[in-house]
PDB file of C-alpha atoms in Angstrom:
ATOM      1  CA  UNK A   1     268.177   0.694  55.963  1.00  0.00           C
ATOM      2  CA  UNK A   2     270.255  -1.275  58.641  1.00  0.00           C
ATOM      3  CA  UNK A   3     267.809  -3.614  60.711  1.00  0.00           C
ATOM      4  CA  UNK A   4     269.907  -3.232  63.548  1.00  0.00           C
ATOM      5  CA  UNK A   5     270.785   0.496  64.778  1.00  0.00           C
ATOM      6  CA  UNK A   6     274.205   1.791  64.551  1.00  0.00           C
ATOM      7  CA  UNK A   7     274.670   2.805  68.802  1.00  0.00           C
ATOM      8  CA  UNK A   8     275.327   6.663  68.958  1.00  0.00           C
ATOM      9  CA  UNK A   9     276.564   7.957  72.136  1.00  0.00           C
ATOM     10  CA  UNK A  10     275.294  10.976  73.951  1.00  0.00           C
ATOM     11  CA  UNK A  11     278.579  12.950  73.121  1.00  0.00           C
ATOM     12  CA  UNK A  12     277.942  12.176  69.631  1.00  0.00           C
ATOM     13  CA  UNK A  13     274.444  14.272  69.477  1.00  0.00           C
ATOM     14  CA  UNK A  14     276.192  16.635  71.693  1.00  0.00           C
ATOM     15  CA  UNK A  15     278.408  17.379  68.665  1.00  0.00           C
ATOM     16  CA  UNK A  16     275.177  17.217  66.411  1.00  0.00           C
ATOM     17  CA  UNK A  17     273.208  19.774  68.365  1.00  0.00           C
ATOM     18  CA  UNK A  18     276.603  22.509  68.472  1.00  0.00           C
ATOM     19  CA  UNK A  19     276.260  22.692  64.709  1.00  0.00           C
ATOM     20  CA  UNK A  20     273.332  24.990  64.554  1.00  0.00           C
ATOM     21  CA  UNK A  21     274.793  27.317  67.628  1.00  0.00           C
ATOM     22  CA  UNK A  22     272.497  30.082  66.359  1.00  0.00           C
ATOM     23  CA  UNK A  23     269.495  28.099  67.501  1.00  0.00           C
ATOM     24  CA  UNK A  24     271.456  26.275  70.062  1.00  0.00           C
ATOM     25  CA  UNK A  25     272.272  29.267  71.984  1.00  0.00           C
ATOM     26  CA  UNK A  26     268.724  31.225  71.519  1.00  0.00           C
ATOM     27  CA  UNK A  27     266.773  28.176  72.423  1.00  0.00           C
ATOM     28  CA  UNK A  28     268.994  27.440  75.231  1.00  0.00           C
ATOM     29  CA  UNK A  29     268.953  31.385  76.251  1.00  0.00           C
ATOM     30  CA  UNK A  30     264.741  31.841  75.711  1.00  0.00           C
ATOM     31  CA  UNK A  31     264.326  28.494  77.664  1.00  0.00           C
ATOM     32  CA  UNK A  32     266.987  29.858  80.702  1.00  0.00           C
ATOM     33  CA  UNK A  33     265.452  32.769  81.693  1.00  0.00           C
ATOM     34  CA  UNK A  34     261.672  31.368  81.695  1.00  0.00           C
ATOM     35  CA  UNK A  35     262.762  28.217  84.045  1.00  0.00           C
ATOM     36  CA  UNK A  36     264.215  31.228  86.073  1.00  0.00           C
ATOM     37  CA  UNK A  37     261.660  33.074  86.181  1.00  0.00           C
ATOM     38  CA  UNK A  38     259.543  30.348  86.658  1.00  0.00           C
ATOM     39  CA  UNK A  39     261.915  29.450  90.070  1.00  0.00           C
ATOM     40  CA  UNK A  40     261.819  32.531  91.074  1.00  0.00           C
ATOM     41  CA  UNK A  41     257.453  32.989  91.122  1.00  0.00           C
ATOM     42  CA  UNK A  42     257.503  29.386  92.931  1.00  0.00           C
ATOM     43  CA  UNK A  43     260.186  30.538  95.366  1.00  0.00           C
ATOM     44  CA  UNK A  44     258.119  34.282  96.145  1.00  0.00           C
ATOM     45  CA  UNK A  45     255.124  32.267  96.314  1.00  0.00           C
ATOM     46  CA  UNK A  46     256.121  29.897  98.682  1.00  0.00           C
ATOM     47  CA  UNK A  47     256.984  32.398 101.266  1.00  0.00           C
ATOM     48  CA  UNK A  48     254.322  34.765 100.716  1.00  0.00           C
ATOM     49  CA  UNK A  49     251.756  32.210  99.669  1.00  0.00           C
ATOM     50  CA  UNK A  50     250.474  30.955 102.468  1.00  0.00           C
ATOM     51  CA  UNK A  51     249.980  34.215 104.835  1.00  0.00           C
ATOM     52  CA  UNK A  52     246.081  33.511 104.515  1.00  0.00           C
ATOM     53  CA  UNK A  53     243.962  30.486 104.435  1.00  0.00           C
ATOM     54  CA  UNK A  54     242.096  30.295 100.820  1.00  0.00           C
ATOM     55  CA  UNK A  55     238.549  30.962 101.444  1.00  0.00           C
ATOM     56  CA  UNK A  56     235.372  30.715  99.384  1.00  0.00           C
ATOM     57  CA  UNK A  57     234.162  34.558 100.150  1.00  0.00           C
ATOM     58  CA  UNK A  58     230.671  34.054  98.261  1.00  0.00           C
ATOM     59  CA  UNK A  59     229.781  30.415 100.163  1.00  0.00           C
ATOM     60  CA  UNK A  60     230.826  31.934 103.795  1.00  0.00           C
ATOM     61  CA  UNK A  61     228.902  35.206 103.093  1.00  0.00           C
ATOM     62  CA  UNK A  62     225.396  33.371 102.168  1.00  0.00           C
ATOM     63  CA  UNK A  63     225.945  30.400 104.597  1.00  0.00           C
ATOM     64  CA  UNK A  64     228.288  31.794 107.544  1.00  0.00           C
ATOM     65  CA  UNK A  65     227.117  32.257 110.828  1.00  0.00           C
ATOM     66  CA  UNK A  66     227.685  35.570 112.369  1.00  0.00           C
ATOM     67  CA  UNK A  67     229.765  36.021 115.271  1.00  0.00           C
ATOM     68  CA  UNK A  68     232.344  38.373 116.945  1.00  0.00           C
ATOM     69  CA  UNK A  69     236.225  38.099 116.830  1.00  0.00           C
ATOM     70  CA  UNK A  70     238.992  39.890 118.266  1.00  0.00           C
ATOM     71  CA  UNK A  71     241.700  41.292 116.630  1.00  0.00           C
ATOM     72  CA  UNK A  72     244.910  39.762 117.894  1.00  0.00           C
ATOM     73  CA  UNK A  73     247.936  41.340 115.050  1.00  0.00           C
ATOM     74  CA  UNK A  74     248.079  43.546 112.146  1.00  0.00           C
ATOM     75  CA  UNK A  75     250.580  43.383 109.622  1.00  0.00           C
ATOM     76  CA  UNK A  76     251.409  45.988 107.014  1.00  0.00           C
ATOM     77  CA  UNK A  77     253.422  44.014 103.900  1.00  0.00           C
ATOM     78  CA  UNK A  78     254.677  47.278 103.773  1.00  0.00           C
ATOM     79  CA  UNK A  79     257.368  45.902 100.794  1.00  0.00           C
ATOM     80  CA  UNK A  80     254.103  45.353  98.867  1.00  0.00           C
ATOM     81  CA  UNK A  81     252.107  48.121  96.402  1.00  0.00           C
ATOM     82  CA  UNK A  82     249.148  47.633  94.552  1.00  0.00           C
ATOM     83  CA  UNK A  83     247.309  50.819  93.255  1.00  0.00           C
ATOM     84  CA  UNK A  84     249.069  52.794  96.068  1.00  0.00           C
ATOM     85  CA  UNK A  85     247.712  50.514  98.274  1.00  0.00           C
ATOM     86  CA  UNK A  86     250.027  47.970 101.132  1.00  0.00           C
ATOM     87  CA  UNK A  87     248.226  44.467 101.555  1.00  0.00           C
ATOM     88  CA  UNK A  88     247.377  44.341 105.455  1.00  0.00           C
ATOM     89  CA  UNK A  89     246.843  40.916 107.095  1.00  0.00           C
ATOM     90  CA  UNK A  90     244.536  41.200 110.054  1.00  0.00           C
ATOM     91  CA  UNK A  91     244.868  38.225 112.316  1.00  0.00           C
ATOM     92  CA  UNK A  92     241.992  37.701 114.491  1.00  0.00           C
ATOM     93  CA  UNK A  93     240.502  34.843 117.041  1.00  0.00           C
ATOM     94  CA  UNK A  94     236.813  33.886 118.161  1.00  0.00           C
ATOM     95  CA  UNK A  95     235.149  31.397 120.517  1.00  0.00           C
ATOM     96  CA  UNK A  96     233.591  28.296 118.676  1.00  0.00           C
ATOM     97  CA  UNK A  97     232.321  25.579 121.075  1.00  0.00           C
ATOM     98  CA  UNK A  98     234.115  27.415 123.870  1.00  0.00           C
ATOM     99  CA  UNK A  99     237.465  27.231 121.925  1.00  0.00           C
ATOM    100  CA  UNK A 100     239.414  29.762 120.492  1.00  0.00           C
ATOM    101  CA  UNK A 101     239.832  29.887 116.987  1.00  0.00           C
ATOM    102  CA  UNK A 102     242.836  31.483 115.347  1.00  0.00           C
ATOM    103  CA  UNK A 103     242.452  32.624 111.730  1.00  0.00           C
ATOM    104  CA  UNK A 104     244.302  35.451 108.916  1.00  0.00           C
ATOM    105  CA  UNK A 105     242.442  37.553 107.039  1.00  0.00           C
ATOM    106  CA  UNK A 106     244.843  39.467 104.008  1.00  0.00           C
ATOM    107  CA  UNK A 107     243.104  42.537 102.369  1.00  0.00           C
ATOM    108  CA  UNK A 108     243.717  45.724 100.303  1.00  0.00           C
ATOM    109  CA  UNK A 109     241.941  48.619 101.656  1.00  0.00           C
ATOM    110  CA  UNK A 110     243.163  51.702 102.789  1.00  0.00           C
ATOM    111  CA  UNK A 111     241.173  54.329 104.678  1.00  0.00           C
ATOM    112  CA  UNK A 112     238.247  51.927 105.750  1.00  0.00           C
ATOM    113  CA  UNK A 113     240.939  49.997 108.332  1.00  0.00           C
ATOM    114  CA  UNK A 114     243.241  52.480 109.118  1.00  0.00           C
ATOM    115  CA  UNK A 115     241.070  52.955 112.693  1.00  0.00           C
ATOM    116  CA  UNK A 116     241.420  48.886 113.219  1.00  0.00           C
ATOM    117  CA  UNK A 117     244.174  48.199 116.128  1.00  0.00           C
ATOM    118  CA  UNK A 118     244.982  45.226 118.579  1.00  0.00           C
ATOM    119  CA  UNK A 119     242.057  44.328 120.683  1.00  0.00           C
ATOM    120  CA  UNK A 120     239.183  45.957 118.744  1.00  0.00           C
ATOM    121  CA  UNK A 121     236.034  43.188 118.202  1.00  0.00           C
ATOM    122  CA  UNK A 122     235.013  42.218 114.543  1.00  0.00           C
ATOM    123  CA  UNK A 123     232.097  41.172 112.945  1.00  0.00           C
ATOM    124  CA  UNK A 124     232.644  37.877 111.258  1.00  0.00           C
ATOM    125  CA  UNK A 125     230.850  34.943 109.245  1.00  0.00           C
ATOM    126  CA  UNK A 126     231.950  31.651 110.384  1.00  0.00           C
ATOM    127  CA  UNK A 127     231.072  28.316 107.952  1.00  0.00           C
ATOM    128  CA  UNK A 128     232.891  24.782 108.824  1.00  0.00           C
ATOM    129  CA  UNK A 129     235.864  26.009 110.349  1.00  0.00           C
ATOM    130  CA  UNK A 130     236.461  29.161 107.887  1.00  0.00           C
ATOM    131  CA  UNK A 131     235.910  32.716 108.748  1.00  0.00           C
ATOM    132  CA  UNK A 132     235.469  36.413 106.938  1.00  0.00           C
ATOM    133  CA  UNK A 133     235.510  39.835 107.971  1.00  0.00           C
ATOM    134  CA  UNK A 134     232.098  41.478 106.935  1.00  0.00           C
ATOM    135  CA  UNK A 135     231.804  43.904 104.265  1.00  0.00           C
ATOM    136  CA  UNK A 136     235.825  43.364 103.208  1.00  0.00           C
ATOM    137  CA  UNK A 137     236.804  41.580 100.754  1.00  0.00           C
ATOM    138  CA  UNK A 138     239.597  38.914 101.204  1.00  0.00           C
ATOM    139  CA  UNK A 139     242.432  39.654  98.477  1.00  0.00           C
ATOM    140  CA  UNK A 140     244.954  36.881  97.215  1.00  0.00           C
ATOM    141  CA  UNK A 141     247.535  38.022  95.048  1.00  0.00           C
ATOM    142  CA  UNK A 142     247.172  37.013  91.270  1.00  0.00           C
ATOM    143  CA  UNK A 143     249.467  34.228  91.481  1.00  0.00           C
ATOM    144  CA  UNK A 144     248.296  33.076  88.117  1.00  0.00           C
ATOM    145  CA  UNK A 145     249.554  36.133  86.661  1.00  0.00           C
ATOM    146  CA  UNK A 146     253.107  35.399  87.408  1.00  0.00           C
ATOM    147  CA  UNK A 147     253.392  31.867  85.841  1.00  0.00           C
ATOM    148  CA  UNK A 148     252.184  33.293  82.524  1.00  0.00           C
ATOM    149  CA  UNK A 149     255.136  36.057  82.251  1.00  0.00           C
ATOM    150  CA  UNK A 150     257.587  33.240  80.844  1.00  0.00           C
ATOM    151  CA  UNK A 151     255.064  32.290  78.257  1.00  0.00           C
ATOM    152  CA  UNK A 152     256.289  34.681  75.628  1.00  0.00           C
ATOM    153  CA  UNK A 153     260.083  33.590  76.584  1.00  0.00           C
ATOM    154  CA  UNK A 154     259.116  29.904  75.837  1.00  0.00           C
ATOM    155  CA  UNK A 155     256.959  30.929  72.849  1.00  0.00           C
ATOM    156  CA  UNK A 156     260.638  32.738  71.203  1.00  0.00           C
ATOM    157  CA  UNK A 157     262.565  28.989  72.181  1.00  0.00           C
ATOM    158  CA  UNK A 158     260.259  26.960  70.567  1.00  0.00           C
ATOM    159  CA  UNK A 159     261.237  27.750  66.594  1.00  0.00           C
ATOM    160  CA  UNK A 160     264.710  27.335  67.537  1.00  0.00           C
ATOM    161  CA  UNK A 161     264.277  24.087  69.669  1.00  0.00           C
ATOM    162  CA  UNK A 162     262.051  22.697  67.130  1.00  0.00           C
ATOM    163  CA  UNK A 163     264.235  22.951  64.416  1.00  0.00           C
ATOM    164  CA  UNK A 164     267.162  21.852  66.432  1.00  0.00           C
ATOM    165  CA  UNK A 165     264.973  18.645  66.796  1.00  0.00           C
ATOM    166  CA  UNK A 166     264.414  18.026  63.320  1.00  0.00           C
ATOM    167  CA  UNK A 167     267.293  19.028  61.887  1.00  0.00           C
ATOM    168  CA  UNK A 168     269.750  16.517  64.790  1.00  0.00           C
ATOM    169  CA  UNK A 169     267.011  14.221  64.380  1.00  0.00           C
ATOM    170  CA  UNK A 170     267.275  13.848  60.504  1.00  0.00           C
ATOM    171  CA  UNK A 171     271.039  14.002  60.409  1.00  0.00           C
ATOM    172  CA  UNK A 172     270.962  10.956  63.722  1.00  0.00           C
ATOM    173  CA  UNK A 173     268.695   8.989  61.658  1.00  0.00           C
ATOM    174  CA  UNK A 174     271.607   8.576  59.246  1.00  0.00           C
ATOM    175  CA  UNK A 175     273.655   7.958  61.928  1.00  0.00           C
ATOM    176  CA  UNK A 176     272.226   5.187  63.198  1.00  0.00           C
ATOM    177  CA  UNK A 177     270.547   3.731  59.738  1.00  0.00           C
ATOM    178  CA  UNK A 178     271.782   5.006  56.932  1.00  0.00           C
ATOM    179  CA  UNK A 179     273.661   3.330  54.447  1.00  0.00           C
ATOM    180  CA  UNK A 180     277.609   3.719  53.916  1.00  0.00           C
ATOM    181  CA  UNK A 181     278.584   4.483  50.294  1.00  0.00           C
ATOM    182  CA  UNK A 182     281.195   6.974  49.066  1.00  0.00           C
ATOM    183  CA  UNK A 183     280.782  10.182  47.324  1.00  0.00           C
ATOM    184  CA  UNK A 184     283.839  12.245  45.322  1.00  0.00           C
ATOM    185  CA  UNK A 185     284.522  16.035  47.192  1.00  0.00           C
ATOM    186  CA  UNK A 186     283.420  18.371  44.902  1.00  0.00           C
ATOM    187  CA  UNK A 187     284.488  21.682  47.453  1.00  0.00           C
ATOM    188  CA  UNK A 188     285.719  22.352  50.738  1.00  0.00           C
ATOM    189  CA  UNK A 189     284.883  25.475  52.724  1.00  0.00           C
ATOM    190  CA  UNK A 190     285.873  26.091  56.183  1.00  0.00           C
ATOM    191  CA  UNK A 191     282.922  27.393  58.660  1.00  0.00           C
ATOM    192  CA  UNK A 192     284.133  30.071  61.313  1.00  0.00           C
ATOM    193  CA  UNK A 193     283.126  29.771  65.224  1.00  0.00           C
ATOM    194  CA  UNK A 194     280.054  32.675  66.494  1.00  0.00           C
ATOM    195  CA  UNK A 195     282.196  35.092  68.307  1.00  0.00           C
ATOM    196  CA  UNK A 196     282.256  34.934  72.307  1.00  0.00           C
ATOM    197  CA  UNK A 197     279.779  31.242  72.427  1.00  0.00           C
ATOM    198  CA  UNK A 198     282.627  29.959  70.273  1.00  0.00           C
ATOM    199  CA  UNK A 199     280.328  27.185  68.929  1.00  0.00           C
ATOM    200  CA  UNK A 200     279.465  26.020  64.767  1.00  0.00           C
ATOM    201  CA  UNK A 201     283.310  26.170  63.609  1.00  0.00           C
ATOM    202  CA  UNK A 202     283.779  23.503  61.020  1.00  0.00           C
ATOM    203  CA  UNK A 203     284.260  22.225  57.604  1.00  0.00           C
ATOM    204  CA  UNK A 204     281.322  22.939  54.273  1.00  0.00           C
ATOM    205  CA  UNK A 205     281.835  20.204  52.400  1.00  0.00           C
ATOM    206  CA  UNK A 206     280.210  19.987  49.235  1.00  0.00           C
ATOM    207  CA  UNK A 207     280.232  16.472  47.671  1.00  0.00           C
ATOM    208  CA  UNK A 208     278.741  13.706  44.607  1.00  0.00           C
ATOM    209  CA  UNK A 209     277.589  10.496  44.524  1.00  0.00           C
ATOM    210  CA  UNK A 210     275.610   8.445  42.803  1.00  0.00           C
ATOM    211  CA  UNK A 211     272.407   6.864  43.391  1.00  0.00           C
ATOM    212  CA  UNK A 212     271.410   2.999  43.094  1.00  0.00           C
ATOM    213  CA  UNK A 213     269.512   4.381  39.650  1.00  0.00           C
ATOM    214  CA  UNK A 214     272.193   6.103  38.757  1.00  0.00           C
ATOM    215  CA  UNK A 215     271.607   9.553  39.173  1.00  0.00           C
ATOM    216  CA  UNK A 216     274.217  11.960  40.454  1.00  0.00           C
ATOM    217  CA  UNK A 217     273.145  14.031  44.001  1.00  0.00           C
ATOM    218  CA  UNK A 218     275.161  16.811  45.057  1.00  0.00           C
ATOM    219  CA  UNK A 219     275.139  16.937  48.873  1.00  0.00           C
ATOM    220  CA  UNK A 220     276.344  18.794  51.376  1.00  0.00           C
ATOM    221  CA  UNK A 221     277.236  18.274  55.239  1.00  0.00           C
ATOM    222  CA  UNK A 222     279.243  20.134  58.638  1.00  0.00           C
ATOM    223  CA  UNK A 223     281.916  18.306  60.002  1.00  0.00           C
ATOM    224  CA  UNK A 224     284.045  19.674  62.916  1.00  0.00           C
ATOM    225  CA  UNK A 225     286.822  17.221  62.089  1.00  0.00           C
ATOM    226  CA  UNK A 226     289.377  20.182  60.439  1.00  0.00           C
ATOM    227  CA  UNK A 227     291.988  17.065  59.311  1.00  0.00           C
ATOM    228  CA  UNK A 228     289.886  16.652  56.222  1.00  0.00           C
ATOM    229  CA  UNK A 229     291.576  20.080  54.620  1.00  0.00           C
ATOM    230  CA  UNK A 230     294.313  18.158  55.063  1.00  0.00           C
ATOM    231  CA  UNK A 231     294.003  14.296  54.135  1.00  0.00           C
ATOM    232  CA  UNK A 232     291.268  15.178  51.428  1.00  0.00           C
ATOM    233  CA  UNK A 233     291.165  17.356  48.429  1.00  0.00           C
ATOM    234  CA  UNK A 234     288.982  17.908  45.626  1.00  0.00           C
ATOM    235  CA  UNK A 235     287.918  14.779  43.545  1.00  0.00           C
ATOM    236  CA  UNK A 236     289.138  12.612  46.429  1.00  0.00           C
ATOM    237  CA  UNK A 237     286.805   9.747  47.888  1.00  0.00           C
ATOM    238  CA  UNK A 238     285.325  10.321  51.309  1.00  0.00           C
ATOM    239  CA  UNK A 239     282.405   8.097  53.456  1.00  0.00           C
ATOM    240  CA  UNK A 240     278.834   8.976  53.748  1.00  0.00           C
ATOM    241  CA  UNK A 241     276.003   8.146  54.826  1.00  0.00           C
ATOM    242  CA  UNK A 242     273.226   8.108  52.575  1.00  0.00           C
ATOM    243  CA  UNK A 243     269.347   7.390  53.745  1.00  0.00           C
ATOM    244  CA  UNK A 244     267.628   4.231  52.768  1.00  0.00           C
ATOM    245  CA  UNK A 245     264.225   5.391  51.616  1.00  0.00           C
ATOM    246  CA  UNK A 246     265.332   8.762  50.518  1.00  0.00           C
ATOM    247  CA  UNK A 247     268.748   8.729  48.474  1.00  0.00           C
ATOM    248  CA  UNK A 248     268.329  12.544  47.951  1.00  0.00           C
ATOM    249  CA  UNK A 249     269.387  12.644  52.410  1.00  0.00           C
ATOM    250  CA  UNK A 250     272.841  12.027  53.198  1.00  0.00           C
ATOM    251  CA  UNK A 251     275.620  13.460  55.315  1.00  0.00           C
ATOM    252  CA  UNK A 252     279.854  12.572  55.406  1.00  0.00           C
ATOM    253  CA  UNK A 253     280.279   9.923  57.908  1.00  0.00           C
ATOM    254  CA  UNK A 254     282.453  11.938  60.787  1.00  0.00           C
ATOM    255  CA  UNK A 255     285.779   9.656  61.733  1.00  0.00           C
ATOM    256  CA  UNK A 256     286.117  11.074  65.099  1.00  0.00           C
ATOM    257  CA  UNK A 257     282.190  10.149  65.868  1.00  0.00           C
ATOM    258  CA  UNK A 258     282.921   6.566  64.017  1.00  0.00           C
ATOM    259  CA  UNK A 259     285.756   5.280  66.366  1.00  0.00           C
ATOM    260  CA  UNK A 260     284.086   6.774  69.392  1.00  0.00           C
ATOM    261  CA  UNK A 261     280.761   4.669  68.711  1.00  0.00           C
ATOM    262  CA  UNK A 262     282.730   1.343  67.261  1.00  0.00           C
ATOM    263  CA  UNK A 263     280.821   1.948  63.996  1.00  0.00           C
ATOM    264  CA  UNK A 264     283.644  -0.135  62.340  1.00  0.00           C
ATOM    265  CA  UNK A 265     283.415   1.530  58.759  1.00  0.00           C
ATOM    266  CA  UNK A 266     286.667   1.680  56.641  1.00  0.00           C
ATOM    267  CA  UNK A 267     287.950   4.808  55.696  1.00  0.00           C
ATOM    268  CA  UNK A 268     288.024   5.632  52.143  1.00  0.00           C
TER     269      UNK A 268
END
């Protein structure tokens, strides 16, 4: 195994990764549409997020101090339906120290504030600057609900990133350490593109060489570089690479990938 690393550019495993374009494209695909859904919750949250303070119900209602507000605004999210139900934010002010004190309260009930209007006194519990409405529950939309919906699309990606890993990382490993010898073409098959992604078109080559004991490994290897059909043919030399600690690995050196990283290995 070369001490010193052969440099690979980033085009290089570019090329590497668009020879599995089945798991290229799913993996790519799966991982899309969770980031965007995954945008899109943080985007709807951050507008809608914030149209209540957070409020520990269960500490206020023990602890709070009871007092009297006035209702200042209600708003129907009218483009909002839960069980048949629109959220209603009730904003509302009271006196503390002889100031007034501003405050949202969001809930989901129907019939039990459809008498509330502008102006009508509330009974509230007040605790260190928060507030509640007595006997109604404060209600926060699951938010936690929508950041586990792209689960299951990251769940399908991760087969077909993983073995996009292992597989580039096995065949770069060669790249940048394994050895150079030469092998003898035993077959050449041309690989056709996937319709409409247009990605995995290439050469099958099947090839032998022969190991440092002697024994005779059949190997096979992708290339995109089409010239080979015609520069090579069967029983004809060609360059691989061949793994230091594992003679059985190998893959044909490309020449395109070779001049573009200065690899400096003479054609066969």
């Amino acid at each position: 195994m070369n001490s010193t690393p052969r440099k690979v550019k980033f085009s290089t495993i570019m090329s590497l990764l668009k020879k599995k374009p089945i798991a290229l494209f799913l993996g790519l695909l799966f991982s899309f549409f969770a980031l965007l859904m995954l945008v899109i919750f943080t985007l709807i949250f951050s507008f809608t997020g914030n149209d209540s303070p957070k409020i520990d119900y269960e500490l206020i209602d023990s602890q709070g101090i009871e007092t009297s507000a006035e209702i200042t605004d209600i708003e129907v999210e009218s483009n909002v339906t839960i069980n048949d139900v629109h959220p209603t934010i009730i904003s509302y002010q009271y006196l503390k120290n002889n100031e007034a004190v501003r405050s949202k309260y969001k809930v989901l009930e129907g019939e039990r504030i459809e008498a509330l209007q502008v102006g009508d006194n509330l009974a509230i519990k007040e605790l260190n600057g928060q507030s509640i409405i007595q006997n109604l529950q404060p209600y926060r939309f699951p938010v936690a609900l929508l950041f586990l919906i792209p689960i299951p699309f990251l769940l399908f990606a991760m087969p077909f990133l993983m073995y996009l890993f292992f597989s580039t990382r096995k065949e770069l490993k060669l790249y940048k350490h394994g050895q150079v010898a030469t092998a003898r073409i035993v077959s050449m098959m041309p690989k056709y593109a996937i319709p409409i992604i247009n990605l995995g078109q290439g050469v099958i080559v099947h090839y032998e060489y022969e190991t440092r004991s002697g024994n005779k490994v059949i190997g096979e290897s992708l290339t995109t570089d089409f010239s080979i059909i015609s520069d090579k043919r069967t029983g004809d030399g060609v360059s691989i690479f061949v793994a230091a600690n594992n003679e059985a690995q190998s893959c044909l050196i490309p020449k395109l990938e070779s001049l573009r990283n200065n690899w400096n290995i003479a054609p066969v």
